[in-house]
């Protein structure tokens, strides 16, 4: 049971003396001593922070041309892994992991995202423009995140938008860019001739009659009866476009400051000839976004100030009606070139009853699906200085309302398609007039519908005190606050509600020795009464070593801070709520009365988890920040975490008991790793140049997880990584010499429990030596799909108006499975599948020693569908994420009246290296493809 405490220490520091306040002393050698780190609800000078954080600017994010702000973070922040989503416009949200993965529950890895100090949803952040972002800060250790309590166990990402500045004139900025995008890599399927001849070969392997009498007929490009269709070429353009334009206004006085942004983004899809039927009725994938932001800070009196942040975003996403992008690209991969023609000889749409998916027809004539999203994000803050009562004390409060509504509109049409009928000789069946005959597929219809399918809102209220004051060599600063927030969305019966107190105090002595105490006492209505609240404390210690006498005048080390932290954080999980209760659930029905009326039945639900609680993480962090020779900055961290209370299934209960149990908080995971960042900046006359490298490593280990009893240690998940690849170990292919004349395996040859095997099927190692390969021979192999290590490399220069920047990302210690992520790509003919170049060297008696894929077959083969290292690949990759070259026009002639005009070109994802043949490693070339781009743009300031 969780104990409850009242964190009085969080506000005790507010009882101060009336001594005269002094300014905070910055006696470090670091010229950036005034740099401030955004910690969400509070901020701290960089030299004084004991937390592990990393900050990048909106200008850095703008170097990536993307419709989604979240995708601009790829590789930019050490410790933040951005798992790429789809490349489809408007549906490209990634998944975030901080310091790897320390829970097997999705919500256990869901980081808290703050916008100007208030929590928001991931998909709302993706709609922001990088030009309205001042900074993005990742908070990684307990010293930074403990004040967020049971929402912060997976880390906190704080986004701070731009504010107004005191200026004698309005600062106007205009930015525009136009980008051309192309797919990084599409799957390569075989042409109609290769498909038909290899399909015949597969049938012969299955002892079945061949289907295609003369594959040579399919070499032609113009034979409608023996088609050879490149479906990718028929449906997709070579390029698509993205354009982004915005204008900002910034300025103000000592009484009021403002920042205003207006932005327009348009992201076109890859679909070809989407307006062929009607130029006003285009069905191409499209994402259009309008951003409006107005931030204002007003000084109402000497002591009273208010801040207002308003943001409105509208998003329109168009896609073809009736199917998703995943469906389209799955069928582009699955439908063979020889299946049917785009259009039949009589001009009707071609199709086949087997596939029933003509992508060109469906794109052009099935209608359009429009999703209209409206995001409203507001924040109102008040600060009243209370120096008259206690110097350095201030009363702060705020309220935030974030809302999203999604409405849909559909124009749905269907038209008939026609299957060309053929005889056993693969020739068209003609009618009495000598014309081909067809089977009608589908019917014609039309409809229009609209409605709303998603609505969520989040409110947050917070009020408290802040304090900052110095007494000689002693400096105190801190915050004490009460917070409450509600989150509600469609399909949710009970709101997600949390509330609590938080406090933090930072003390430094002589700008050298730093102590940071923080804690939150908060809870959620998701848990049982008496167990809803918990205390989440943390301590951080810092030592500015360069302020000591022995380093005071050191010529090499300009600044050196050593820091350490330890604390407790937690994670709620909206996917698992109220598990302490037992519910009645629908089950079967019963009959009443003489008329046999049926009534729905109910039965007892799963037995409750009486101790249901949140996941808890205890973490230790040690790091240092250093500056050398006024040119080199180094930041390094090592960390160790242990997460407990992870929800897990209860295994080993016999089914005959009839018992079902809720998940229980018994899982445990440890996680260790490091992060490193090194930057170098220098200047030779007018030539400025810089370089940097970042590295992040995180490796987890399951310490405790429920498993059914197993005969071997390697079969348990305990002791291995979350998501660790597991499978059989491949031992080549079964060869003809392994079988007798009747097709039976010879004595001594390992047998498969996964069905009857033949020469050319995968052969596996017998781990336990019993002569049969089965589930007890599955072993841990290589790594997980989520990379353990991420690298970033950055370099650039500025010289006489020219500027250049390059950023490269690499991920290592990553394993992917073709069986999991690219099944259709690697399993030809089964379930009427197509064949790709993956199978261009399939096993035959002639290729027995050189084959790279199993024998071809049209029948489902369980043995070749078992997870094994044969299907696993090295998932490491290196990508040139961005290359930017710009030129700032000199202030000459009429340009003297303009502060800046800069032209630039940006390339994103232009070059990729990986270990996969004919696929890109990041998304395995599956679904809507990831894109590379070249953009041309202009920046102007007035």
PDB file of N, CA and C in Angstrom, residues 107-165:
ATOM      1  N   UNK A 107       2.036   2.664 -22.200  1.00  0.00           N
ATOM      2  CA  UNK A 107       1.912   3.889 -21.422  1.00  0.00           C
ATOM      3  C   UNK A 107       3.066   4.055 -20.444  1.00  0.00           C
ATOM      4  N   UNK A 108       3.733   2.979 -20.099  1.00  0.00           N
ATOM      5  CA  UNK A 108       4.896   3.089 -19.235  1.00  0.00           C
ATOM      6  C   UNK A 108       6.053   3.787 -19.902  1.00  0.00           C
ATOM      7  N   UNK A 109       5.995   3.919 -21.222  1.00  0.00           N
ATOM      8  CA  UNK A 109       7.034   4.620 -21.979  1.00  0.00           C
ATOM      9  C   UNK A 109       6.519   5.924 -22.575  1.00  0.00           C
ATOM     10  N   UNK A 110       5.337   6.357 -22.160  1.00  0.00           N
ATOM     11  CA  UNK A 110       4.716   7.554 -22.720  1.00  0.00           C
ATOM     12  C   UNK A 110       5.201   8.773 -21.957  1.00  0.00           C
ATOM     13  N   UNK A 111       6.053   9.549 -22.586  1.00  0.00           N
ATOM     14  CA  UNK A 111       6.606  10.696 -21.883  1.00  0.00           C
ATOM     15  C   UNK A 111       5.579  11.809 -21.763  1.00  0.00           C
ATOM     16  N   UNK A 112       5.760  12.630 -20.748  1.00  0.00           N
ATOM     17  CA  UNK A 112       4.906  13.783 -20.523  1.00  0.00           C
ATOM     18  C   UNK A 112       5.390  14.924 -21.411  1.00  0.00           C
ATOM     19  N   UNK A 113       4.454  15.554 -22.132  1.00  0.00           N
ATOM     20  CA  UNK A 113       4.798  16.668 -23.014  1.00  0.00           C
ATOM     21  C   UNK A 113       4.137  17.934 -22.487  1.00  0.00           C
ATOM     22  N   UNK A 114       4.946  18.962 -22.304  1.00  0.00           N
ATOM     23  CA  UNK A 114       4.467  20.243 -21.812  1.00  0.00           C
ATOM     24  C   UNK A 114       4.608  21.297 -22.899  1.00  0.00           C
ATOM     25  N   UNK A 115       3.589  22.124 -23.034  1.00  0.00           N
ATOM     26  CA  UNK A 115       3.651  23.275 -23.918  1.00  0.00           C
ATOM     27  C   UNK A 115       3.487  24.523 -23.059  1.00  0.00           C
ATOM     28  N   UNK A 116       4.543  25.297 -22.983  1.00  0.00           N
ATOM     29  CA  UNK A 116       4.553  26.496 -22.140  1.00  0.00           C
ATOM     30  C   UNK A 116       4.123  26.182 -20.712  1.00  0.00           C
ATOM     31  N   UNK A 117       4.574  25.020 -20.217  1.00  0.00           N
ATOM     32  CA  UNK A 117       4.351  24.664 -18.824  1.00  0.00           C
ATOM     33  C   UNK A 117       3.114  23.863 -18.539  1.00  0.00           C
ATOM     34  N   UNK A 118       2.302  23.530 -19.561  1.00  0.00           N
ATOM     35  CA  UNK A 118       1.061  22.798 -19.338  1.00  0.00           C
ATOM     36  C   UNK A 118       1.038  21.535 -20.200  1.00  0.00           C
ATOM     37  N   UNK A 119       0.454  20.441 -19.681  1.00  0.00           N
ATOM     38  CA  UNK A 119       0.446  19.185 -20.435  1.00  0.00           C
ATOM     39  C   UNK A 119      -0.442  19.256 -21.670  1.00  0.00           C
ATOM     40  N   UNK A 120       0.015  18.646 -22.756  1.00  0.00           N
ATOM     41  CA  UNK A 120      -0.737  18.576 -24.005  1.00  0.00           C
ATOM     42  C   UNK A 120      -0.572  17.180 -24.590  1.00  0.00           C
ATOM     43  N   UNK A 121      -1.356  16.913 -25.627  1.00  0.00           N
ATOM     44  CA  UNK A 121      -1.299  15.618 -26.287  1.00  0.00           C
ATOM     45  C   UNK A 121      -0.244  15.609 -27.390  1.00  0.00           C
ATOM     46  N   UNK A 122       0.269  14.420 -27.662  1.00  0.00           N
ATOM     47  CA  UNK A 122       1.322  14.261 -28.665  1.00  0.00           C
ATOM     48  C   UNK A 122       0.877  14.753 -30.035  1.00  0.00           C
ATOM     49  N   UNK A 123      -0.349  14.391 -30.457  1.00  0.00           N
ATOM     50  CA  UNK A 123      -0.778  14.764 -31.802  1.00  0.00           C
ATOM     51  C   UNK A 123      -1.057  16.250 -31.924  1.00  0.00           C
ATOM     52  N   UNK A 124      -1.279  16.962 -30.811  1.00  0.00           N
ATOM     53  CA  UNK A 124      -1.450  18.404 -30.874  1.00  0.00           C
ATOM     54  C   UNK A 124      -0.108  19.102 -31.063  1.00  0.00           C
ATOM     55  N   UNK A 125       0.942  18.550 -30.483  1.00  0.00           N
ATOM     56  CA  UNK A 125       2.278  19.127 -30.627  1.00  0.00           C
ATOM     57  C   UNK A 125       2.775  18.987 -32.062  1.00  0.00           C
ATOM     58  N   UNK A 126       2.442  17.875 -32.696  1.00  0.00           N
ATOM     59  CA  UNK A 126       2.909  17.648 -34.061  1.00  0.00           C
ATOM     60  C   UNK A 126       2.442  18.703 -35.035  1.00  0.00           C
ATOM     61  N   UNK A 127       1.361  19.422 -34.709  1.00  0.00           N
ATOM     62  CA  UNK A 127       0.814  20.423 -35.623  1.00  0.00           C
ATOM     63  C   UNK A 127       1.495  21.783 -35.493  1.00  0.00           C
ATOM     64  N   UNK A 128       2.374  21.961 -34.510  1.00  0.00           N
ATOM     65  CA  UNK A 128       3.043  23.248 -34.343  1.00  0.00           C
ATOM     66  C   UNK A 128       4.042  23.504 -35.460  1.00  0.00           C
ATOM     67  N   UNK A 129       4.349  24.774 -35.663  1.00  0.00           N
ATOM     68  CA  UNK A 129       5.383  25.165 -36.626  1.00  0.00           C
ATOM     69  C   UNK A 129       6.706  25.365 -35.886  1.00  0.00           C
ATOM     70  N   UNK A 130       7.821  24.931 -36.462  1.00  0.00           N
ATOM     71  CA  UNK A 130       9.105  25.172 -35.786  1.00  0.00           C
ATOM     72  C   UNK A 130       9.409  26.656 -35.626  1.00  0.00           C
ATOM     73  N   UNK A 131       8.781  27.505 -36.424  1.00  0.00           N
ATOM     74  CA  UNK A 131       9.050  28.939 -36.351  1.00  0.00           C
ATOM     75  C   UNK A 131       8.361  29.602 -35.159  1.00  0.00           C
ATOM     76  N   UNK A 132       7.451  28.881 -34.473  1.00  0.00           N
ATOM     77  CA  UNK A 132       6.861  29.427 -33.254  1.00  0.00           C
ATOM     78  C   UNK A 132       7.512  28.843 -32.005  1.00  0.00           C
ATOM     79  N   UNK A 133       8.483  27.959 -32.185  1.00  0.00           N
ATOM     80  CA  UNK A 133       9.142  27.286 -31.067  1.00  0.00           C
ATOM     81  C   UNK A 133      10.430  28.009 -30.710  1.00  0.00           C
ATOM     82  N   UNK A 134      10.571  28.347 -29.455  1.00  0.00           N
ATOM     83  CA  UNK A 134      11.812  28.940 -28.962  1.00  0.00           C
ATOM     84  C   UNK A 134      12.808  27.840 -28.617  1.00  0.00           C
ATOM     85  N   UNK A 135      12.390  26.909 -27.742  1.00  0.00           N
ATOM     86  CA  UNK A 135      13.271  25.814 -27.331  1.00  0.00           C
ATOM     87  C   UNK A 135      12.465  24.543 -27.120  1.00  0.00           C
ATOM     88  N   UNK A 136      13.153  23.428 -27.222  1.00  0.00           N
ATOM     89  CA  UNK A 136      12.627  22.121 -26.829  1.00  0.00           C
ATOM     90  C   UNK A 136      13.631  21.521 -25.864  1.00  0.00           C
ATOM     91  N   UNK A 137      13.175  21.175 -24.674  1.00  0.00           N
ATOM     92  CA  UNK A 137      14.065  20.664 -23.632  1.00  0.00           C
ATOM     93  C   UNK A 137      13.593  19.289 -23.195  1.00  0.00           C
ATOM     94  N   UNK A 138      14.504  18.341 -23.214  1.00  0.00           N
ATOM     95  CA  UNK A 138      14.217  17.002 -22.708  1.00  0.00           C
ATOM     96  C   UNK A 138      14.760  16.892 -21.293  1.00  0.00           C
ATOM     97  N   UNK A 139      13.897  16.527 -20.351  1.00  0.00           N
ATOM     98  CA  UNK A 139      14.283  16.305 -18.953  1.00  0.00           C
ATOM     99  C   UNK A 139      14.349  14.804 -18.715  1.00  0.00           C
ATOM    100  N   UNK A 140      15.496  14.337 -18.260  1.00  0.00           N
ATOM    101  CA  UNK A 140      15.739  12.903 -18.277  1.00  0.00           C
ATOM    102  C   UNK A 140      15.866  12.255 -16.905  1.00  0.00           C
ATOM    103  N   UNK A 141      16.302  12.989 -15.896  1.00  0.00           N
ATOM    104  CA  UNK A 141      16.532  12.358 -14.600  1.00  0.00           C
ATOM    105  C   UNK A 141      15.544  12.872 -13.566  1.00  0.00           C
ATOM    106  N   UNK A 142      15.579  12.271 -12.371  1.00  0.00           N
ATOM    107  CA  UNK A 142      14.599  12.591 -11.344  1.00  0.00           C
ATOM    108  C   UNK A 142      14.740  14.013 -10.830  1.00  0.00           C
ATOM    109  N   UNK A 143      15.955  14.584 -10.834  1.00  0.00           N
ATOM    110  CA  UNK A 143      16.130  15.954 -10.373  1.00  0.00           C
ATOM    111  C   UNK A 143      15.294  16.928 -11.205  1.00  0.00           C
ATOM    112  N   UNK A 144      15.056  16.595 -12.452  1.00  0.00           N
ATOM    113  CA  UNK A 144      14.259  17.458 -13.327  1.00  0.00           C
ATOM    114  C   UNK A 144      12.788  17.071 -13.346  1.00  0.00           C
ATOM    115  N   UNK A 145      12.461  15.791 -13.142  1.00  0.00           N
ATOM    116  CA  UNK A 145      11.102  15.312 -13.411  1.00  0.00           C
ATOM    117  C   UNK A 145      10.292  14.939 -12.178  1.00  0.00           C
ATOM    118  N   UNK A 146      10.909  14.847 -11.006  1.00  0.00           N
ATOM    119  CA  UNK A 146      10.176  14.374  -9.822  1.00  0.00           C
ATOM    120  C   UNK A 146       8.981  15.257  -9.494  1.00  0.00           C
ATOM    121  N   UNK A 147       9.039  16.556  -9.799  1.00  0.00           N
ATOM    122  CA  UNK A 147       7.917  17.432  -9.462  1.00  0.00           C
ATOM    123  C   UNK A 147       6.673  17.102 -10.274  1.00  0.00           C
ATOM    124  N   UNK A 148       6.813  16.268 -11.312  1.00  0.00           N
ATOM    125  CA  UNK A 148       5.654  15.869 -12.112  1.00  0.00           C
ATOM    126  C   UNK A 148       5.088  14.521 -11.662  1.00  0.00           C
ATOM    127  N   UNK A 149       5.710  13.930 -10.633  1.00  0.00           N
ATOM    128  CA  UNK A 149       5.136  12.778  -9.953  1.00  0.00           C
ATOM    129  C   UNK A 149       4.835  11.592 -10.817  1.00  0.00           C
ATOM    130  N   UNK A 150       3.576  11.133 -10.724  1.00  0.00           N
ATOM    131  CA  UNK A 150       3.234   9.868 -11.384  1.00  0.00           C
ATOM    132  C   UNK A 150       2.954  10.017 -12.874  1.00  0.00           C
ATOM    133  N   UNK A 151       3.356  11.144 -13.461  1.00  0.00           N
ATOM    134  CA  UNK A 151       3.274  11.313 -14.913  1.00  0.00           C
ATOM    135  C   UNK A 151       4.642  11.358 -15.573  1.00  0.00           C
ATOM    136  N   UNK A 152       5.712  11.242 -14.798  1.00  0.00           N
ATOM    137  CA  UNK A 152       7.030  11.610 -15.312  1.00  0.00           C
ATOM    138  C   UNK A 152       8.025  10.472 -15.416  1.00  0.00           C
ATOM    139  N   UNK A 153       7.587   9.246 -15.171  1.00  0.00           N
ATOM    140  CA  UNK A 153       8.535   8.141 -15.156  1.00  0.00           C
ATOM    141  C   UNK A 153       9.196   7.870 -16.485  1.00  0.00           C
ATOM    142  N   UNK A 154       8.599   8.332 -17.582  1.00  0.00           N
ATOM    143  CA  UNK A 154       9.187   8.112 -18.903  1.00  0.00           C
ATOM    144  C   UNK A 154       9.893   9.351 -19.426  1.00  0.00           C
ATOM    145  N   UNK A 155      10.085  10.356 -18.565  1.00  0.00           N
ATOM    146  CA  UNK A 155      10.741  11.578 -19.007  1.00  0.00           C
ATOM    147  C   UNK A 155       9.736  12.664 -19.335  1.00  0.00           C
ATOM    148  N   UNK A 156      10.230  13.886 -19.459  1.00  0.00           N
ATOM    149  CA  UNK A 156       9.378  15.042 -19.734  1.00  0.00           C
ATOM    150  C   UNK A 156       9.996  15.838 -20.876  1.00  0.00           C
ATOM    151  N   UNK A 157       9.177  16.194 -21.838  1.00  0.00           N
ATOM    152  CA  UNK A 157       9.609  17.029 -22.957  1.00  0.00           C
ATOM    153  C   UNK A 157       8.875  18.358 -22.846  1.00  0.00           C
ATOM    154  N   UNK A 158       9.617  19.440 -22.684  1.00  0.00           N
ATOM    155  CA  UNK A 158       9.028  20.760 -22.516  1.00  0.00           C
ATOM    156  C   UNK A 158       9.292  21.606 -23.756  1.00  0.00           C
ATOM    157  N   UNK A 159       8.213  22.102 -24.350  1.00  0.00           N
ATOM    158  CA  UNK A 159       8.309  22.966 -25.528  1.00  0.00           C
ATOM    159  C   UNK A 159       7.903  24.372 -25.112  1.00  0.00           C
ATOM    160  N   UNK A 160       8.763  25.314 -25.369  1.00  0.00           N
ATOM    161  CA  UNK A 160       8.527  26.706 -25.006  1.00  0.00           C
ATOM    162  C   UNK A 160       8.403  27.527 -26.283  1.00  0.00           C
ATOM    163  N   UNK A 161       7.277  28.211 -26.444  1.00  0.00           N
ATOM    164  CA  UNK A 161       7.066  29.014 -27.647  1.00  0.00           C
ATOM    165  C   UNK A 161       7.676  30.402 -27.483  1.00  0.00           C
ATOM    166  N   UNK A 162       7.800  31.093 -28.599  1.00  0.00           N
ATOM    167  CA  UNK A 162       8.479  32.383 -28.603  1.00  0.00           C
ATOM    168  C   UNK A 162       7.627  33.454 -27.937  1.00  0.00           C
ATOM    169  N   UNK A 163       8.315  34.407 -27.306  1.00  0.00           N
ATOM    170  CA  UNK A 163       7.657  35.515 -26.649  1.00  0.00           C
ATOM    171  C   UNK A 163       8.085  36.819 -27.290  1.00  0.00           C
ATOM    172  N   UNK A 164       7.388  37.885 -26.920  1.00  0.00           N
ATOM    173  CA  UNK A 164       7.743  39.198 -27.422  1.00  0.00           C
ATOM    174  C   UNK A 164       9.011  39.725 -26.781  1.00  0.00           C
ATOM    175  N   UNK A 165       9.578  40.725 -27.411  1.00  0.00           N
ATOM    176  CA  UNK A 165      10.792  41.353 -26.900  1.00  0.00           C
ATOM    177  C   UNK A 165      10.607  42.867 -26.883  1.00  0.00           C
TER     178      UNK A 165
END
